[in-house]
Amino acid sequence: MKVQFGPGGWVQWPDSDEFSIEFMRLLGAAQEGGSMISECFLAASRIDPTDGGDSWYREWIAMADLSNERADAAFKRGHVLTARSNWLRAINYYQASAFGLDAADTKQERALLAMRGCARSYIEHMTPAGEVVEIPWLEGHALEGYFLPAPRAFHQSPVVVCMGDPGHRKEESLFKVARYARDRGMSLLAVDLFGSGTGAKFDEVVGRSDLETSVGHVMDYLYTRDDIDEHRIAILSDGLESSFVARGVALDNRFAAAVCDGGIWDMHERAFLMNRLSLSSSGTEGGWLGPKLRCPLLITLGEQGWLESDYVTDLFERLKAEHPDVSLKIFESSETAAAHGHRDNPTLANEFIFDWVADRLESVSA
């Protein structure tokens, strides 16, 4: 197993970028309880990234099954804390095993069904218990979410909505961000676009031009609950590959704070398309969200991410001219959390993000 260090940091398999990036995410999840470093390296030692993904699936599904079996055995003995820890790691390993598989592949279906079963067991045995919720959206395709109430909440609590980019699954929020909301007295609603099941209709949904309408439906659902403070709702978009959450926030003035790209990715894609078509970029301002965003906004990215920091800084300055209450945090390579999506150190990014959210929501109640 050949390991290299490059400008973006440590690379497990230099000839396989996709598997190396996913492996970095798995290791980063260890400090959040989503994996164990020793288990990750054990699995990696048995993986041949050139075999078309066969060994990748085999090793991660085996690790996931083992964690799931440990969880079930611990639960039967009454050791709920150990069961929860193992369910949490199993969720991540099952997700990893499905990485790169086609939606029609029965191996992916098997992994995702097991992942969802672990997630439901995990939230059911939290204190206080979480719940699986259904949120109306499209005809025949409701959104599904995991609602985790704030601990010791005897009154209406602030809530953070975690809504990943298309392709991101809500189960990842259980180990990636849930504790940051819980430790700050916030409820969490984790939602994705897959709906219930394994997401068989996802390809039909993700191609829609109105994905941002899902954000308003999530807010409508929260307004039906009597255990949250409707004036202190924040939203966190987990990723920077799409601006649909930013567009949704621009259409809905009920959010008290938002952590998303502010429409930067949309601007990037529009400019790229104009260049490819050799068209004037003067029309790219048509989708600019600056004047429409009304709540406090935070944009974060890593210095080694897919978008160059100088480019993002330029767009940020343009956004700030029209929306003064916007902040930009660029994590530099010298401090880590600098990879795309902060995969190399999600802890550092989440501490910053949730402190910012807590400050904004506290100012609403002050």
Coordinates of C-alpha atoms in Angstrom, one line a residue:
M1 CA 0.0 0.0 0.0
K2 CA 1.7 3.2 -1.3
V3 CA 1.0 6.4 0.6
Q4 CA 2.0 9.9 -0.6
F5 CA 1.8 13.4 0.7
G6 CA 0.9 16.1 -1.9
P7 CA -0.2 19.8 -1.8
G8 CA -3.6 18.7 -0.5
G9 CA -2.2 16.5 2.2
W10 CA -2.0 12.8 2.8
V11 CA -3.2 10.4 0.0
Q12 CA -3.9 6.8 0.7
W13 CA -3.9 5.5 -2.9
P14 CA -2.1 8.0 -5.2
D15 CA -3.5 6.3 -8.3
S16 CA -7.1 6.3 -7.1
D17 CA -8.3 9.8 -6.2
E18 CA -11.9 8.8 -5.6
F19 CA -11.2 6.0 -3.1
S20 CA -8.5 8.1 -1.4
I21 CA -10.9 11.0 -0.9
E22 CA -13.6 8.7 0.5
F23 CA -11.0 7.1 2.8
M24 CA -10.0 10.5 4.1
R25 CA -13.7 11.2 4.9
L26 CA -13.9 7.8 6.8
L27 CA -10.8 8.7 8.8
G28 CA -12.1 12.2 9.6
A29 CA -15.3 10.7 10.9
A30 CA -13.3 8.8 13.6
Q31 CA -13.0 11.8 15.9
E32 CA -16.8 12.2 15.6
G33 CA -17.5 8.6 16.5
G34 CA -18.3 7.5 12.9
S35 CA -15.4 5.2 12.6
M36 CA -12.3 3.8 14.3
I37 CA -8.9 4.6 12.8
S38 CA -7.6 1.1 13.4
E39 CA -10.6 -0.4 11.7
C40 CA -10.2 1.9 8.8
F41 CA -6.5 1.0 8.2
L42 CA -7.3 -2.7 8.7
A43 CA -9.9 -2.5 5.9
A44 CA -7.6 -0.3 3.7
S45 CA -4.8 -2.9 4.0
R46 CA -7.0 -5.4 2.3
I47 CA -8.3 -3.2 -0.5
D48 CA -6.9 -3.2 -4.0
P49 CA -8.2 0.0 -5.7
T50 CA -7.5 -1.4 -9.1
D51 CA -10.0 -4.3 -8.9
G52 CA -13.1 -2.2 -9.9
G53 CA -14.3 -1.7 -6.4
D54 CA -14.8 -5.4 -5.5
S55 CA -12.4 -5.4 -2.5
W56 CA -13.6 -1.9 -1.4
Y57 CA -17.2 -3.2 -1.1
R58 CA -16.1 -6.5 0.4
E59 CA -14.0 -4.9 3.2
W60 CA -16.4 -2.1 4.2
I61 CA -19.5 -4.2 4.2
A62 CA -17.7 -6.8 6.4
M63 CA -16.6 -4.0 8.8
A64 CA -20.2 -2.7 8.8
D65 CA -21.7 -6.1 9.5
L66 CA -19.3 -6.7 12.3
S67 CA -20.2 -3.3 14.0
N68 CA -23.9 -4.0 13.5
E69 CA -23.5 -7.5 15.1
R70 CA -21.6 -5.9 18.0
A71 CA -24.4 -3.4 18.4
D72 CA -27.1 -6.0 18.5
A73 CA -25.3 -8.2 20.9
A74 CA -24.6 -5.2 23.3
F75 CA -28.2 -4.2 23.1
K76 CA -29.4 -7.6 24.1
R77 CA -27.2 -7.5 27.1
G78 CA -28.6 -4.1 28.1
H79 CA -25.5 -2.0 27.1
V80 CA -27.3 0.7 25.1
L81 CA -24.4 3.1 25.0
T82 CA -22.1 0.5 23.4
A83 CA -24.9 -0.5 21.0
R84 CA -25.3 3.1 19.9
S85 CA -21.6 3.6 19.3
N86 CA -21.5 0.5 17.1
W87 CA -24.6 1.4 15.2
L88 CA -23.1 4.8 14.5
R89 CA -19.9 3.3 13.0
A90 CA -21.9 0.7 11.1
I91 CA -23.9 3.6 9.5
N92 CA -20.7 5.1 8.1
Y93 CA -19.2 1.8 7.0
Y94 CA -22.4 0.8 5.2
Q95 CA -22.4 4.1 3.4
A96 CA -18.8 3.7 2.5
S97 CA -19.4 0.2 1.1
A98 CA -22.0 1.6 -1.3
F99 CA -19.6 4.3 -2.6
G100 CA -19.3 4.1 -6.4
L101 CA -22.0 1.5 -6.9
D102 CA -24.8 2.1 -9.3
A103 CA -28.3 2.6 -7.9
A104 CA -29.5 -0.6 -9.7
D105 CA -26.8 -2.7 -8.1
T106 CA -28.3 -5.1 -5.5
K107 CA -25.1 -4.7 -3.4
Q108 CA -25.9 -1.0 -3.0
E109 CA -29.5 -1.7 -2.0
R110 CA -28.4 -4.2 0.6
A111 CA -25.9 -1.8 2.1
L112 CA -28.3 1.2 2.2
L113 CA -31.1 -0.8 3.7
A114 CA -28.8 -2.0 6.5
M115 CA -27.5 1.5 7.0
R116 CA -31.0 2.8 7.4
G117 CA -31.8 0.1 9.9
C118 CA -28.8 1.0 12.0
A119 CA -29.8 4.7 11.8
R120 CA -33.3 4.0 13.0
S121 CA -32.0 1.8 15.9
Y122 CA -29.6 4.6 16.8
I123 CA -32.1 7.4 17.0
E124 CA -34.8 5.3 18.7
H125 CA -32.4 4.6 21.6
M126 CA -31.1 8.2 22.0
T127 CA -31.9 10.2 25.1
P128 CA -34.3 11.8 24.4
A129 CA -35.3 9.5 21.5
G130 CA -35.3 10.8 18.0
E131 CA -37.9 10.2 15.4
V132 CA -38.3 9.5 11.7
V133 CA -40.5 12.2 10.1
E134 CA -42.1 12.5 6.7
I135 CA -42.3 15.9 5.0
P136 CA -44.6 16.4 2.1
W137 CA -42.9 17.7 -1.1
L138 CA -43.6 16.2 -4.5
E139 CA -46.5 14.1 -5.5
G140 CA -45.3 10.5 -4.8
H141 CA -42.0 11.6 -3.3
A142 CA -42.1 12.9 0.3
L143 CA -38.9 14.0 2.0
E144 CA -37.8 12.0 5.0
G145 CA -35.9 13.3 8.0
Y146 CA -34.5 12.4 11.4
F147 CA -35.6 14.8 14.1
L148 CA -33.4 14.8 17.2
P149 CA -34.9 16.8 20.0
A150 CA -32.6 19.0 22.1
P151 CA -31.7 17.4 25.4
R152 CA -33.5 18.5 28.6
A153 CA -35.8 20.7 26.5
F154 CA -38.7 21.7 28.7
H155 CA -39.6 24.5 26.3
Q156 CA -39.4 25.4 22.7
S157 CA -35.9 24.9 21.5
P158 CA -33.9 26.4 18.6
V159 CA -33.4 24.0 15.7
V160 CA -30.8 23.4 13.0
V161 CA -31.8 21.9 9.7
C162 CA -29.0 19.9 8.1
M163 CA -29.7 19.4 4.4
G164 CA -27.0 18.0 2.2
D165 CA -26.3 18.6 -1.4
P166 CA -27.9 16.2 -3.9
G167 CA -26.4 12.8 -3.3
H168 CA -25.5 13.4 0.4
R169 CA -27.4 11.2 2.8
K170 CA -29.0 12.4 6.0
E171 CA -27.6 9.4 8.0
E172 CA -24.1 11.1 7.8
S173 CA -25.5 13.9 9.9
L174 CA -25.9 11.5 12.9
F175 CA -22.2 11.2 13.4
K176 CA -21.0 14.3 11.7
V177 CA -23.0 17.2 13.2
A178 CA -25.6 15.9 15.7
R179 CA -23.5 16.2 18.8
Y180 CA -22.7 19.9 18.0
A181 CA -26.4 20.8 17.9
R182 CA -27.1 18.7 21.0
D183 CA -24.2 20.1 23.1
R184 CA -25.5 23.6 22.3
G185 CA -29.1 22.9 23.3
M186 CA -30.4 22.8 19.8
S187 CA -32.7 20.3 18.1
L188 CA -31.5 18.9 14.7
L189 CA -33.5 17.9 11.7
A190 CA -31.4 16.0 9.2
V191 CA -33.0 15.8 5.7
D192 CA -32.0 14.6 2.3
L193 CA -33.6 14.4 -1.2
F194 CA -33.7 10.6 -1.4
G195 CA -37.1 10.2 0.3
S196 CA -37.8 6.9 2.1
G197 CA -36.2 3.7 1.1
T198 CA -32.9 3.5 -0.8
G199 CA -33.6 6.4 -3.2
A200 CA -34.7 4.5 -6.3
K201 CA -36.5 7.6 -7.6
F202 CA -33.5 9.9 -6.8
D203 CA -32.4 10.2 -10.5
E204 CA -35.8 11.5 -11.4
V205 CA -35.9 14.0 -8.6
V206 CA -32.3 15.4 -8.8
G207 CA -32.7 16.5 -12.4
R208 CA -35.5 18.9 -11.5
S209 CA -34.9 22.6 -11.8
D210 CA -36.9 23.5 -8.7
L211 CA -35.0 21.5 -5.9
E212 CA -35.0 24.7 -3.8
T213 CA -38.8 24.3 -3.2
S214 CA -37.9 21.4 -0.9
V215 CA -36.4 23.9 1.6
G216 CA -39.7 25.8 2.1
H217 CA -41.5 22.5 2.6
V218 CA -39.0 21.6 5.4
M219 CA -39.7 25.0 7.0
D220 CA -43.5 24.4 6.7
Y221 CA -43.1 21.1 8.5
L222 CA -41.1 22.7 11.4
Y223 CA -43.9 25.2 11.8
T224 CA -46.3 22.4 12.6
R225 CA -44.2 21.3 15.7
D226 CA -44.9 22.8 19.1
D227 CA -41.5 21.9 20.5
I228 CA -39.3 24.2 18.5
D229 CA -38.9 28.0 18.5
E230 CA -40.0 29.1 15.1
H231 CA -38.0 32.3 15.4
R232 CA -34.7 30.4 15.9
I233 CA -34.4 28.1 12.9
A234 CA -31.0 27.9 11.2
I235 CA -30.1 25.8 8.1
L236 CA -26.8 24.1 7.3
S237 CA -26.0 23.0 3.8
D238 CA -23.5 20.1 4.0
G239 CA -21.4 20.6 1.0
L240 CA -20.6 23.1 -1.8
E241 CA -21.5 21.3 -4.9
S242 CA -24.9 22.9 -5.4
S243 CA -26.7 26.1 -4.4
F244 CA -30.2 24.7 -4.1
V245 CA -30.2 25.4 -0.3
A246 CA -29.1 29.0 -0.9
R247 CA -31.9 29.4 -3.4
G248 CA -34.4 28.0 -1.0
V249 CA -33.2 30.4 1.8
A250 CA -33.5 33.3 -0.7
L251 CA -37.2 32.3 -1.3
D252 CA -38.0 32.0 2.4
N253 CA -37.5 34.8 4.9
R254 CA -38.3 32.6 8.0
F255 CA -34.7 31.4 8.6
A256 CA -32.8 33.1 11.4
A257 CA -29.4 32.1 10.0
A258 CA -27.9 30.0 7.2
V259 CA -24.6 28.2 6.5
C260 CA -24.4 27.6 2.8
D261 CA -22.6 28.8 -0.4
G262 CA -24.7 31.9 -0.9
G263 CA -25.2 31.0 -4.5
I264 CA -21.4 30.9 -5.3
W265 CA -21.5 27.5 -6.8
D266 CA -24.4 28.5 -9.1
M267 CA -22.4 31.5 -10.2
H268 CA -19.3 29.3 -10.8
E269 CA -21.3 26.9 -13.0
R270 CA -23.0 29.6 -14.9
A271 CA -19.6 31.3 -15.7
F272 CA -18.1 28.0 -16.7
L273 CA -21.0 27.3 -19.1
M274 CA -20.7 30.7 -20.6
N275 CA -17.0 30.2 -21.2
R276 CA -17.6 26.8 -22.8
L277 CA -20.2 28.2 -25.1
S278 CA -18.1 31.3 -25.8
L279 CA -20.9 33.5 -24.8
S280 CA -20.8 36.9 -23.0
S281 CA -20.9 36.5 -19.2
S282 CA -23.0 39.7 -18.8
G283 CA -26.1 37.6 -18.4
T284 CA -24.7 35.6 -15.4
E285 CA -26.0 38.2 -13.0
G286 CA -29.6 37.0 -13.6
G287 CA -29.3 34.3 -10.9
W288 CA -27.3 36.4 -8.4
L289 CA -28.8 35.8 -4.9
G290 CA -27.2 38.7 -3.1
P291 CA -30.2 41.0 -3.0
K292 CA -32.6 38.1 -2.0
L293 CA -30.7 36.7 1.0
R294 CA -32.0 38.4 4.1
C295 CA -30.8 36.3 7.1
P296 CA -27.2 36.2 8.5
L297 CA -25.1 34.0 6.2
L298 CA -21.9 32.1 6.7
I299 CA -19.8 30.6 3.9
T300 CA -17.0 28.1 4.7
L301 CA -14.6 26.4 2.4
G302 CA -11.1 24.7 2.5
E303 CA -8.1 26.2 0.9
Q304 CA -7.6 22.9 -1.0
G305 CA -11.2 22.6 -2.1
W306 CA -12.5 22.4 -5.6
L307 CA -13.0 26.2 -5.9
E308 CA -9.9 28.4 -5.6
S309 CA -10.1 30.6 -2.5
D310 CA -9.2 33.8 -4.4
Y311 CA -12.1 33.2 -6.8
V312 CA -14.5 32.6 -3.9
T313 CA -13.2 35.7 -2.0
D314 CA -13.9 37.8 -5.1
L315 CA -17.5 36.5 -5.3
F316 CA -17.9 36.9 -1.5
E317 CA -16.9 40.6 -1.7
R318 CA -19.6 41.1 -4.4
L319 CA -22.1 39.3 -2.2
K320 CA -21.2 41.4 0.9
A321 CA -21.8 44.6 -1.0
E322 CA -25.4 43.7 -1.3
H323 CA -25.8 41.6 1.9
P324 CA -23.6 43.0 4.7
D325 CA -24.4 40.3 7.3
V326 CA -22.4 37.6 5.5
S327 CA -19.2 36.0 6.7
L328 CA -16.5 34.0 4.9
K329 CA -14.2 31.5 6.7
I330 CA -11.5 29.8 4.6
F331 CA -9.7 27.0 6.4
E332 CA -6.0 27.1 5.4
S333 CA -3.8 24.0 4.9
S334 CA -1.7 25.0 7.9
E335 CA -4.7 24.4 10.2
T336 CA -6.4 21.5 8.4
A337 CA -10.1 21.3 7.5
A338 CA -8.7 22.6 4.2
A339 CA -9.9 19.7 2.0
H340 CA -13.1 19.9 0.0
G341 CA -16.1 19.7 2.4
H342 CA -13.6 19.8 5.3
R343 CA -13.2 16.0 5.0
D344 CA -9.8 16.0 6.5
N345 CA -10.9 17.6 9.8
P346 CA -14.7 18.0 10.1
T347 CA -14.4 18.7 13.8
L348 CA -12.5 22.0 13.3
A349 CA -15.1 23.2 10.8
N350 CA -18.1 22.1 12.8
E351 CA -16.9 23.8 16.0
F352 CA -16.6 27.1 14.1
I353 CA -19.9 26.6 12.2
F354 CA -22.0 25.7 15.3
D355 CA -20.5 28.5 17.4
W356 CA -21.4 30.9 14.7
V357 CA -25.0 29.5 14.5
A358 CA -25.3 29.5 18.3
D359 CA -24.3 33.2 18.4
R360 CA -26.8 34.2 15.7
L361 CA -29.7 32.2 17.3
E362 CA -28.9 33.6 20.7
S363 CA -29.0 37.2 19.3
V364 CA -32.6 36.5 18.1
S365 CA -33.7 35.6 21.6
A366 CA -31.8 38.5 23.3

